[in-house]
Amino acid sequence: MPRKRFMNKQITFALRQAENGAKVDEVCRTIGVSESTFDRWKKQFVGMGVPEIRRLKPLEDGNSKLKRLVADLTPDRFMLRNVLKRKW
């Protein structure tokens, strides 16, 4: 089953509804997400508006790219350090 991607406006709308007193299960039913997904959104995006969420997404993407780059280069660095430690 393909993963459903929600827009920033939909996420903030759902969080605002819950903050204004609507029941969480009703909000989840209208949007079509589980309560665990809603809780994850709440933990991640609480108090943010649409502009802040828009800025957060590219930063998270860039951060994941940098983490992959570091993970790729770490074994090379380890091997080179071991080669340099050897006495010829």
XYZ file of N, CA and C in Angstrom:
264
model
N 0.831 -1.165 0.000
C 0.000 0.000 0.000
C 0.882 1.236 0.000
N 0.679 2.165 -0.940
C 1.556 3.326 -1.007
C 1.369 4.259 0.186
N 2.428 4.903 0.531
C 2.406 5.811 1.673
C 1.711 7.107 1.271
N 0.797 7.575 2.103
C 0.056 8.789 1.818
C 0.813 9.974 2.396
N 1.018 10.977 1.585
C 1.758 12.153 2.010
C 0.785 13.293 2.255
N 0.867 13.906 3.397
C -0.043 14.990 3.735
C 0.649 16.331 3.555
N -0.131 17.312 3.136
C 0.388 18.657 2.940
C 0.581 19.321 4.303
N 1.428 20.340 4.313
C 1.699 21.070 5.551
C 0.431 21.705 6.099
N -0.412 22.198 5.212
C -1.652 22.836 5.645
C -2.577 21.828 6.327
N -2.619 20.601 5.805
C -3.475 19.577 6.399
C -3.000 19.212 7.800
N -1.688 19.119 7.973
C -1.138 18.761 9.278
C -1.436 19.862 10.288
N -1.187 21.113 9.899
C -1.435 22.211 10.830
C -2.921 22.365 11.119
N -3.767 22.128 10.109
C -5.215 22.210 10.323
C -5.660 21.173 11.347
N -5.151 19.957 11.231
C -5.519 18.900 12.171
C -5.049 19.231 13.581
N -3.843 19.747 13.709
C -3.325 20.096 15.027
C -4.108 21.247 15.649
N -4.494 22.219 14.831
C -5.284 23.353 15.337
C -6.666 22.889 15.804
N -7.280 21.963 15.063
C -8.584 21.451 15.473
C -8.496 20.787 16.847
N -7.455 20.000 17.041
C -7.292 19.319 18.329
C -7.012 20.320 19.442
N -6.261 21.384 19.141
C -5.987 22.394 20.158
C -7.250 23.159 20.530
N -8.168 23.316 19.577
C -9.388 24.079 19.825
C -10.474 23.267 20.522
N -10.215 22.017 20.836
C -11.151 21.251 21.636
C -11.819 20.088 20.922
N -11.532 19.870 19.658
C -12.117 18.720 18.966
C -11.458 17.439 19.485
N -12.199 16.359 19.461
C -11.653 15.079 19.923
C -10.647 14.560 18.899
N -9.596 13.960 19.413
C -8.511 13.485 18.556
C -8.991 12.392 17.619
N -9.819 11.471 18.113
C -10.282 10.381 17.250
C -11.152 10.903 16.109
N -11.927 11.964 16.354
C -12.736 12.539 15.274
C -11.857 13.222 14.233
N -10.844 13.932 14.691
C -9.923 14.603 13.766
C -9.190 13.565 12.920
N -8.746 12.495 13.555
C -8.037 11.435 12.828
C -8.952 10.764 11.808
N -10.204 10.560 12.168
C -11.144 9.919 11.254
C -11.407 10.794 10.036
N -11.555 12.104 10.241
C -11.841 12.990 9.106
C -10.647 13.100 8.167
N -9.446 13.091 8.712
C -8.258 13.194 7.860
C -7.886 11.850 7.251
N -8.111 10.795 7.989
C -7.769 9.463 7.503
C -6.416 8.976 7.972
N -6.046 9.338 9.204
C -4.777 8.870 9.769
C -5.043 8.155 11.083
N -4.068 7.427 11.531
C -4.205 6.749 12.817
C -3.846 7.716 13.939
N -4.213 7.339 15.142
C -3.918 8.196 16.289
C -2.422 8.252 16.579
N -1.707 7.182 16.262
C -0.259 7.201 16.477
C 0.417 8.190 15.530
N -0.079 8.267 14.294
C 0.452 9.255 13.358
C 0.164 10.663 13.848
N -1.037 10.881 14.354
C -1.394 12.187 14.886
C -0.514 12.557 16.078
N -0.247 11.587 16.950
C 0.619 11.844 18.099
C 2.036 12.190 17.662
N 2.516 11.523 16.616
C 3.847 11.822 16.088
C 3.890 13.239 15.523
N 2.847 13.620 14.782
C 2.751 14.990 14.266
C 2.732 15.990 15.405
N 1.971 15.660 16.437
C 1.831 16.566 17.571
C 3.174 16.763 18.258
N 3.916 15.690 18.417
C 5.219 15.779 19.060
C 6.207 16.567 18.197
N 6.107 16.419 16.891
C 7.067 17.035 15.993
C 6.711 18.482 15.651
N 5.426 18.779 15.427
C 5.037 20.077 14.894
C 4.235 20.940 15.853
N 4.209 20.636 17.138
C 3.372 21.387 18.067
C 3.832 22.848 18.114
N 2.879 23.753 18.022
C 3.157 25.179 18.092
C 3.721 25.788 16.834
N 3.849 25.030 15.760
C 4.394 25.551 14.505
C 3.261 25.910 13.565
N 3.520 26.884 12.742
C 2.590 27.242 11.690
C 3.063 26.671 10.366
N 2.367 26.986 9.304
C 2.720 26.473 7.979
C 4.103 26.953 7.537
N 4.473 28.235 7.731
C 5.809 28.659 7.278
C 6.955 27.928 7.979
N 6.800 27.676 9.272
C 7.864 26.975 9.997
C 8.001 25.539 9.510
N 6.875 24.900 9.240
C 6.923 23.522 8.746
C 7.545 23.476 7.362
N 7.255 24.478 6.541
C 7.862 24.532 5.203
C 9.378 24.641 5.293
N 9.867 25.422 6.243
C 11.308 25.550 6.406
C 11.918 24.293 7.000
N 11.155 23.562 7.802
C 11.676 22.381 8.480
C 11.929 21.227 7.514
N 11.056 21.046 6.537
C 11.181 19.914 5.613
C 12.506 19.933 4.838
N 12.898 21.047 4.172
C 14.191 21.032 3.467
C 15.379 20.849 4.406
N 15.282 21.376 5.619
C 16.373 21.190 6.570
C 16.532 19.726 6.949
N 15.411 19.029 7.141
C 15.480 17.597 7.452
C 16.050 16.811 6.283
N 15.681 17.181 5.048
C 16.223 16.494 3.875
C 17.730 16.701 3.768
N 18.179 17.929 3.965
C 19.614 18.216 3.917
C 20.368 17.493 5.013
N 19.765 17.415 6.189
C 20.392 16.716 7.300
C 20.550 15.228 7.006
N 19.533 14.627 6.405
C 19.636 13.201 6.081
C 20.695 12.953 5.003
N 20.829 13.876 4.042
C 21.875 13.732 3.020
C 23.262 13.803 3.654
N 23.444 14.741 4.584
C 24.736 14.854 5.253
C 25.049 13.625 6.095
N 24.034 13.068 6.757
C 24.248 11.857 7.547
C 24.664 10.686 6.659
N 24.034 10.560 5.493
C 24.427 9.493 4.563
C 25.854 9.699 4.071
N 26.226 10.947 3.798
C 27.569 11.247 3.342
C 28.601 10.873 4.403
N 28.342 11.204 5.638
C 29.256 10.852 6.732
C 29.336 9.342 6.891
N 28.205 8.665 6.766
C 28.207 7.202 6.893
C 29.003 6.552 5.771
N 28.984 7.146 4.586
C 29.758 6.598 3.476
C 31.254 6.836 3.638
N 31.638 7.964 4.221
C 33.052 8.317 4.318
C 33.740 7.777 5.569
N 32.997 7.385 6.566
C 33.603 6.909 7.805
C 34.452 5.647 7.609
N 34.004 4.626 6.882
C 34.875 3.447 6.696
C 36.160 3.782 5.939
N 36.087 4.702 4.965
C 37.291 5.087 4.228
C 38.304 5.752 5.164
N 37.818 6.629 6.027
C 38.678 7.311 6.980
C 39.319 6.311 7.933
N 38.553 5.336 8.374
C 39.069 4.316 9.287
C 40.174 3.501 8.619
N 39.954 3.118 7.359
C 40.971 2.336 6.645
C 42.245 3.150 6.437
N 42.109 4.405 6.048
C 43.290 5.235 5.828
C 44.063 5.462 7.121
N 43.366 5.624 8.225
C 44.033 5.816 9.501
C 44.818 4.565 9.887
N 44.256 3.385 9.631
C 44.963 2.143 9.948
C 46.187 1.959 9.067
N 46.093 2.356 7.803
C 47.245 2.238 6.904
C 48.359 3.172 7.355
N 48.014 4.372 7.789
C 49.022 5.317 8.226
C 49.686 4.938 9.540
N 48.999 4.158 10.358
C 49.550 3.732 11.635
C 50.644 2.682 11.478
N 50.616 1.971 10.363
C 51.595 0.903 10.168
C 53.010 1.473 10.070
N 53.958 0.721 10.581
C 55.361 1.114 10.456
C 55.949 0.366 9.275
N 56.581 1.106 8.417
C 57.130 0.475 7.210
C 58.505 0.037 7.462
